[in-house]
PDB file of C-alpha atoms in Angstrom:
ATOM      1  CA  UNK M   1      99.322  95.534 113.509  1.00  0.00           C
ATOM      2  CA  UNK M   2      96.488  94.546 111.249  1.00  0.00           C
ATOM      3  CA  UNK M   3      96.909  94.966 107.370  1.00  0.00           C
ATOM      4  CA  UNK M   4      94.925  94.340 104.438  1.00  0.00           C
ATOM      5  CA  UNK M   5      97.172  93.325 101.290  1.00  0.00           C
ATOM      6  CA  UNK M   6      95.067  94.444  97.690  1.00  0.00           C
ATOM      7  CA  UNK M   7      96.226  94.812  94.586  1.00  0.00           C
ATOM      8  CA  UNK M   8      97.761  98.559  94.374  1.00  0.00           C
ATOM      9  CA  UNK M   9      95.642 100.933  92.738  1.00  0.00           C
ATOM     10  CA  UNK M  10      96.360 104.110  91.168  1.00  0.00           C
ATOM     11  CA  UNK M  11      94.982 106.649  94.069  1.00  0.00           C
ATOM     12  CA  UNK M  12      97.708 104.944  95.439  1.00  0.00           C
ATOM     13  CA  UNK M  13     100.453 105.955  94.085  1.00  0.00           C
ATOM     14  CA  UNK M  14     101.496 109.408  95.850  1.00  0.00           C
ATOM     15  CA  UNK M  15     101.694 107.181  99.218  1.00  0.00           C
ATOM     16  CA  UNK M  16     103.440 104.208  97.496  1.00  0.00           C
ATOM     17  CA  UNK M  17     106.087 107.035  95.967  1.00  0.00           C
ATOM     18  CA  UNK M  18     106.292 108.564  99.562  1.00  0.00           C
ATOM     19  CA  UNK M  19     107.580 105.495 101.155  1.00  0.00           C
ATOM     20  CA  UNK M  20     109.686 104.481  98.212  1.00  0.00           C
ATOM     21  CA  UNK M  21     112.028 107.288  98.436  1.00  0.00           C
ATOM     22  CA  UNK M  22     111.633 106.797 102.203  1.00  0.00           C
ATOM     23  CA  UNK M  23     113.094 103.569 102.235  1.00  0.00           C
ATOM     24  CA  UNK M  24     115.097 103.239  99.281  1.00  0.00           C
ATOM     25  CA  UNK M  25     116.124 107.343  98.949  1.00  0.00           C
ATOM     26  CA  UNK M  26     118.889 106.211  96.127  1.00  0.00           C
ATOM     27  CA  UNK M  27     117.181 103.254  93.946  1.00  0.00           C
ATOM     28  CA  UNK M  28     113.403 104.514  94.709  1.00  0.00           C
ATOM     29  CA  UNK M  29     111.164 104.053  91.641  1.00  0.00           C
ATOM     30  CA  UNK M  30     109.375 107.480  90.503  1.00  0.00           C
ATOM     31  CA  UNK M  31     105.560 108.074  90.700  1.00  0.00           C
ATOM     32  CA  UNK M  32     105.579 107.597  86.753  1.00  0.00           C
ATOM     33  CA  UNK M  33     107.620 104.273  86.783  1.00  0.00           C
ATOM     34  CA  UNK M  34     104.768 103.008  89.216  1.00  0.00           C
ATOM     35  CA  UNK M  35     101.965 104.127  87.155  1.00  0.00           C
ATOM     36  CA  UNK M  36     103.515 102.302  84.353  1.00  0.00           C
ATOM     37  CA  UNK M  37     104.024  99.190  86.395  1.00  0.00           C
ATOM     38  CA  UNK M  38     100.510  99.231  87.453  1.00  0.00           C
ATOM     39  CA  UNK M  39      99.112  99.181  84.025  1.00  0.00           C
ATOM     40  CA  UNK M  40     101.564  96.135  82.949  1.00  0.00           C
ATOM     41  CA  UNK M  41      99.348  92.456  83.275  1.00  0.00           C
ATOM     42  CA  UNK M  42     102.667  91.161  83.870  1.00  0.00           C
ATOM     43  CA  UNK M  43     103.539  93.111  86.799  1.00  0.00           C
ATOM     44  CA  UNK M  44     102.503  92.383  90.486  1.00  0.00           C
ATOM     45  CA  UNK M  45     102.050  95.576  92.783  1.00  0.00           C
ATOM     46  CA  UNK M  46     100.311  94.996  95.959  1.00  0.00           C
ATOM     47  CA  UNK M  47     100.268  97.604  99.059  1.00  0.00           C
ATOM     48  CA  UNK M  48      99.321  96.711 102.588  1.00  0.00           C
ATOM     49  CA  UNK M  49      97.051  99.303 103.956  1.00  0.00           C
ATOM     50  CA  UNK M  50      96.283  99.642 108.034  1.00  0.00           C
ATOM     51  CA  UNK M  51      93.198 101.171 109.684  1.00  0.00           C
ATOM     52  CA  UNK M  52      91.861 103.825 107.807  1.00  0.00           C
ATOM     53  CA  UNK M  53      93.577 102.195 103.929  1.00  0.00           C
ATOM     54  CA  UNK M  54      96.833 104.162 104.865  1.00  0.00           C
ATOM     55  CA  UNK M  55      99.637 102.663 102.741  1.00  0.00           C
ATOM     56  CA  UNK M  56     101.997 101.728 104.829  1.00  0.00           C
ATOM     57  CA  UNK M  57     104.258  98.987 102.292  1.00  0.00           C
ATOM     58  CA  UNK M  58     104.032  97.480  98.864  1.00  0.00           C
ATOM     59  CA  UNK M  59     105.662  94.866  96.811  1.00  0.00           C
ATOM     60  CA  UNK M  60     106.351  94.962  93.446  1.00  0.00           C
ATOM     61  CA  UNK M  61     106.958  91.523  91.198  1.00  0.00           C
ATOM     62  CA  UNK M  62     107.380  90.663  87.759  1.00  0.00           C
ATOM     63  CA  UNK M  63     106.585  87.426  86.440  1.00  0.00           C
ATOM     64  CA  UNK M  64     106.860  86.451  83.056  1.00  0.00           C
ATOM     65  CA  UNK M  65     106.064  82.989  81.992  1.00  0.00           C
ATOM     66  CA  UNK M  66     107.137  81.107  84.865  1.00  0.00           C
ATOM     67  CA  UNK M  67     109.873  83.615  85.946  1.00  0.00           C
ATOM     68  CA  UNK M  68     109.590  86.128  88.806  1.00  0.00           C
ATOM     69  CA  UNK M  69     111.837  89.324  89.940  1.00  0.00           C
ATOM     70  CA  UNK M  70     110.939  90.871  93.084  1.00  0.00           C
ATOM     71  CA  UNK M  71     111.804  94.327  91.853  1.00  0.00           C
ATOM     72  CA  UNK M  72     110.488  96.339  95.287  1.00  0.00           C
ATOM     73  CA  UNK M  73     109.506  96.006  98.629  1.00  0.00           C
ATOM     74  CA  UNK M  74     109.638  98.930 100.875  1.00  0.00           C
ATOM     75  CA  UNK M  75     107.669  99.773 104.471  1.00  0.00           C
ATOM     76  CA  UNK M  76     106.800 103.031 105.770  1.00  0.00           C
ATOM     77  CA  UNK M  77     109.243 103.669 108.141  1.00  0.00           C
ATOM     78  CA  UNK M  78     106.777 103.870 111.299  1.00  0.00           C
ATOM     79  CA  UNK M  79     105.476 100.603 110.171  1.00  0.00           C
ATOM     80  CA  UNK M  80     108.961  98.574 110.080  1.00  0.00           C
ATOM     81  CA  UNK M  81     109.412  95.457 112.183  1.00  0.00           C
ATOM     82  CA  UNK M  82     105.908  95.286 112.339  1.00  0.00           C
ATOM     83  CA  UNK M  83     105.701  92.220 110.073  1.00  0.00           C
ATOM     84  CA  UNK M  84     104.213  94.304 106.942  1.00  0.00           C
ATOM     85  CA  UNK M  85     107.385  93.298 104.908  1.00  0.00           C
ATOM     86  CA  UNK M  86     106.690  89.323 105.892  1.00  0.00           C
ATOM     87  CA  UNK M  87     102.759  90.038 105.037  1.00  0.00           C
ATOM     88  CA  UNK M  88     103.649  91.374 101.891  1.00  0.00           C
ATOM     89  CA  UNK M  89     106.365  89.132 100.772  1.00  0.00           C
ATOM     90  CA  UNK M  90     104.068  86.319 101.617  1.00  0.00           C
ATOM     91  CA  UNK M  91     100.973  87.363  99.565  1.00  0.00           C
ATOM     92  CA  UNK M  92     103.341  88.176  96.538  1.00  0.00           C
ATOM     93  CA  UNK M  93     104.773  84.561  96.612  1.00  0.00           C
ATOM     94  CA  UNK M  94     101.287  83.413  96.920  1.00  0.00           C
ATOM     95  CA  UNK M  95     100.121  85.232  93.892  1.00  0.00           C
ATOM     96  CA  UNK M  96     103.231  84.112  92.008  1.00  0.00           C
ATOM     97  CA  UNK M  97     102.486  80.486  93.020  1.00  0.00           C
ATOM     98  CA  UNK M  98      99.120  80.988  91.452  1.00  0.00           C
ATOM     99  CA  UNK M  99     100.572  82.672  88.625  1.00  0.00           C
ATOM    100  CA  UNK M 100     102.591  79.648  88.129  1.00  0.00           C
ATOM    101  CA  UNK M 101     105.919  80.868  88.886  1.00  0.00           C
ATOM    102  CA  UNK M 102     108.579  78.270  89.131  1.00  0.00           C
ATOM    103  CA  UNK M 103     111.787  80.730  90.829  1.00  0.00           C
ATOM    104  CA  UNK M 104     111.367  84.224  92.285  1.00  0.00           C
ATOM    105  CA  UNK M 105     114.700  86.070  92.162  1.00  0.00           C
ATOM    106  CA  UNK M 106     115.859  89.405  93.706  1.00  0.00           C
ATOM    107  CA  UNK M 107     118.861  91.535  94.438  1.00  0.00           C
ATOM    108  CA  UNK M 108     119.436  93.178  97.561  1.00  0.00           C
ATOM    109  CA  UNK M 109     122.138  94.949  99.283  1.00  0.00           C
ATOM    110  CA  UNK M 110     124.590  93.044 101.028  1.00  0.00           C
ATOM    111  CA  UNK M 111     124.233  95.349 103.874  1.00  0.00           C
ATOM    112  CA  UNK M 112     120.769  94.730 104.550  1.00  0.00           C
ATOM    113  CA  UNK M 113     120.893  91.877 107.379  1.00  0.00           C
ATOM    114  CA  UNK M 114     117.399  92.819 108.148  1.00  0.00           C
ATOM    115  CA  UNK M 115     116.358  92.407 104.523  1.00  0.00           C
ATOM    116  CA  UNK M 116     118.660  89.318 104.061  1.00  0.00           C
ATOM    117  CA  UNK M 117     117.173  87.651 106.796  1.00  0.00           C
ATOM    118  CA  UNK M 118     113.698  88.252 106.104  1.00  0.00           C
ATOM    119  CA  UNK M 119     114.130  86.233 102.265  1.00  0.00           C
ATOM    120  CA  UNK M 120     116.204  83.475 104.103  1.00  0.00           C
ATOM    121  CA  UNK M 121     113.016  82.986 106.258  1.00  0.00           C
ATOM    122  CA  UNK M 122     111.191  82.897 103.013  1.00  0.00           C
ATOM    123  CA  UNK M 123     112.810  80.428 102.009  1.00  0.00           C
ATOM    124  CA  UNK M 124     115.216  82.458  99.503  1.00  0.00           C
ATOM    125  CA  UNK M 125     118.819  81.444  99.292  1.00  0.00           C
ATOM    126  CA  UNK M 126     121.653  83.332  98.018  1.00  0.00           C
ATOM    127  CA  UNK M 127     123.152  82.090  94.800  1.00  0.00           C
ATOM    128  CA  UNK M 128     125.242  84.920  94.064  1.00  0.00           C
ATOM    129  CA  UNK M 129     126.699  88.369  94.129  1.00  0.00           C
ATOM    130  CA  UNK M 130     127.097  91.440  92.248  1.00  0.00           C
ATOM    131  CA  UNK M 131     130.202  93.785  93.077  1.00  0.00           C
ATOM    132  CA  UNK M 132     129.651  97.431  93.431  1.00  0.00           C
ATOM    133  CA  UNK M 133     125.413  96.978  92.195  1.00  0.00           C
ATOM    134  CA  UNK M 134     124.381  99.623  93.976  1.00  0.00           C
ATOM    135  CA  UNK M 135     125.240 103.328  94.366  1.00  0.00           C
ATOM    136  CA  UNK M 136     125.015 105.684  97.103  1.00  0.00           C
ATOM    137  CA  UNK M 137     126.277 104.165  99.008  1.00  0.00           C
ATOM    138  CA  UNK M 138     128.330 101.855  96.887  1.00  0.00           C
ATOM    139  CA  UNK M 139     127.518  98.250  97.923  1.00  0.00           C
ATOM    140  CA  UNK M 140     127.444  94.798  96.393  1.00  0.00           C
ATOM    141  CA  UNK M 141     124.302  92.870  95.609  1.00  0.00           C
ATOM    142  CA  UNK M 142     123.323  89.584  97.327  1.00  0.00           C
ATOM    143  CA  UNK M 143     121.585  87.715  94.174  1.00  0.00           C
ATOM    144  CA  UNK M 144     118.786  85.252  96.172  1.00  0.00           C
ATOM    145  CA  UNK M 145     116.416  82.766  94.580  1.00  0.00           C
ATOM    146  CA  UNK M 146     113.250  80.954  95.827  1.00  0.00           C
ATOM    147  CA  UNK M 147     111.252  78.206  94.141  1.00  0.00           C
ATOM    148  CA  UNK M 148     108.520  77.390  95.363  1.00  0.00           C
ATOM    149  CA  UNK M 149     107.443  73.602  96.450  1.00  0.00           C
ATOM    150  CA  UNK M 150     105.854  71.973  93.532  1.00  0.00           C
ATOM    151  CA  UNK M 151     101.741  72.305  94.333  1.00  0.00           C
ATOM    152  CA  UNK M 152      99.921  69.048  95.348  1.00  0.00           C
ATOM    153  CA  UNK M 153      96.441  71.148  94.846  1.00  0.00           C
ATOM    154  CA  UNK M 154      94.453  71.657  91.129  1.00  0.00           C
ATOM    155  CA  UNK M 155      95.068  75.229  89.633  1.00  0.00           C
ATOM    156  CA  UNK M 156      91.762  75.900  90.371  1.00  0.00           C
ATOM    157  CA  UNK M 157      92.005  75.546  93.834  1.00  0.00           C
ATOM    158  CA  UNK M 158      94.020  78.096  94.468  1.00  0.00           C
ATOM    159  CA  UNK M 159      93.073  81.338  95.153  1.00  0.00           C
ATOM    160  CA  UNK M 160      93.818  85.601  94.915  1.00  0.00           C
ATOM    161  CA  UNK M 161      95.666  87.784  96.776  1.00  0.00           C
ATOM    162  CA  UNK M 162      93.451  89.947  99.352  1.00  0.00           C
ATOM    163  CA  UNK M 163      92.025  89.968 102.691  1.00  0.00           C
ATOM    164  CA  UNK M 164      92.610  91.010 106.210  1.00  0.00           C
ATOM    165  CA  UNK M 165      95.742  89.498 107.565  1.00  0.00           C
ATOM    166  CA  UNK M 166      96.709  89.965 111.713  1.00  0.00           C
ATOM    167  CA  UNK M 167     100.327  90.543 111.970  1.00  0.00           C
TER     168      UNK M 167
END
């Protein structure tokens, strides 16, 4: 499937909202928590559209001088296991790199193998857990962390999220 990963914009948002409560029905962010989070500088949002710009995932970071939060990253459920997730997880941890991030953290259920496996391939590791996190169904949260390799290249070398990526 071939994606293009761009920043999210806010004609966006009814199809972003869609697949949030798609994928995550109990925790999904509403359409006015995502318009707020695209306005924030300090917020990355990024969708990966297929043929046609359908939304079909996003990813939504925060990073804050040096620190990052992977706060969402849902798929459209026709799209899943498709490699969108991977796509999108990978352009957000490039933009964070160029954003200078030094740790990305997250929390995600402890029942998500799929999920769990995908950040261990990213190279996060789990470094803790919090009992009874999330609701409906009641589950514990996997705490994982990822820092990044220290860059050999200049700042200036590096370069923005965006293009067309095979996956």
């Amino acid at each position: 499937m071939s994606v293009t990963i761009a920043p999210a914009v806010a004609e966006q948002l009814g199809e972003v909202a869609a697949i949030e409560c798609a994928a995550l029905p109990a925790e999904a962010w509403s359409k006015q928590q995502l318009a707020n989070a695209l306005c924030d500088q300090q917020q990355l949002f990024l969708v990966a559209c297929a043929g046609g710009g359908t939304v079909v995932g996003h990813i939504l970071c925060r990073v804050v001088c040096g620190d990052g939060e992977l706060l969402s990253l849902a798929v459209s459920p026709a799209a899943r296991r498709r490699g969108v997730g991977r796509a999108l997880l990978q352009a957000a941890q490039k933009e964070a790199l160029r954003r200078d991030c030094t740790a990305m953290g997250l929390e995600v259920r402890a029942q998500n193998r799929a999920a769990i496996a995908l950040y261990r391939d990213q190279g996060f590791i789990p470094v803790g857990r919090r009992r009874g996190f999330y609701r409906a169904p009641i589950d514990d949260a996997l705490v994982m962390l990822w820092q990044p390799p220290r860059p050999t290249q200049d700042r200036s070398e590096r370069t923005a999220v965006g293009g067309e990526i095979e996956i």
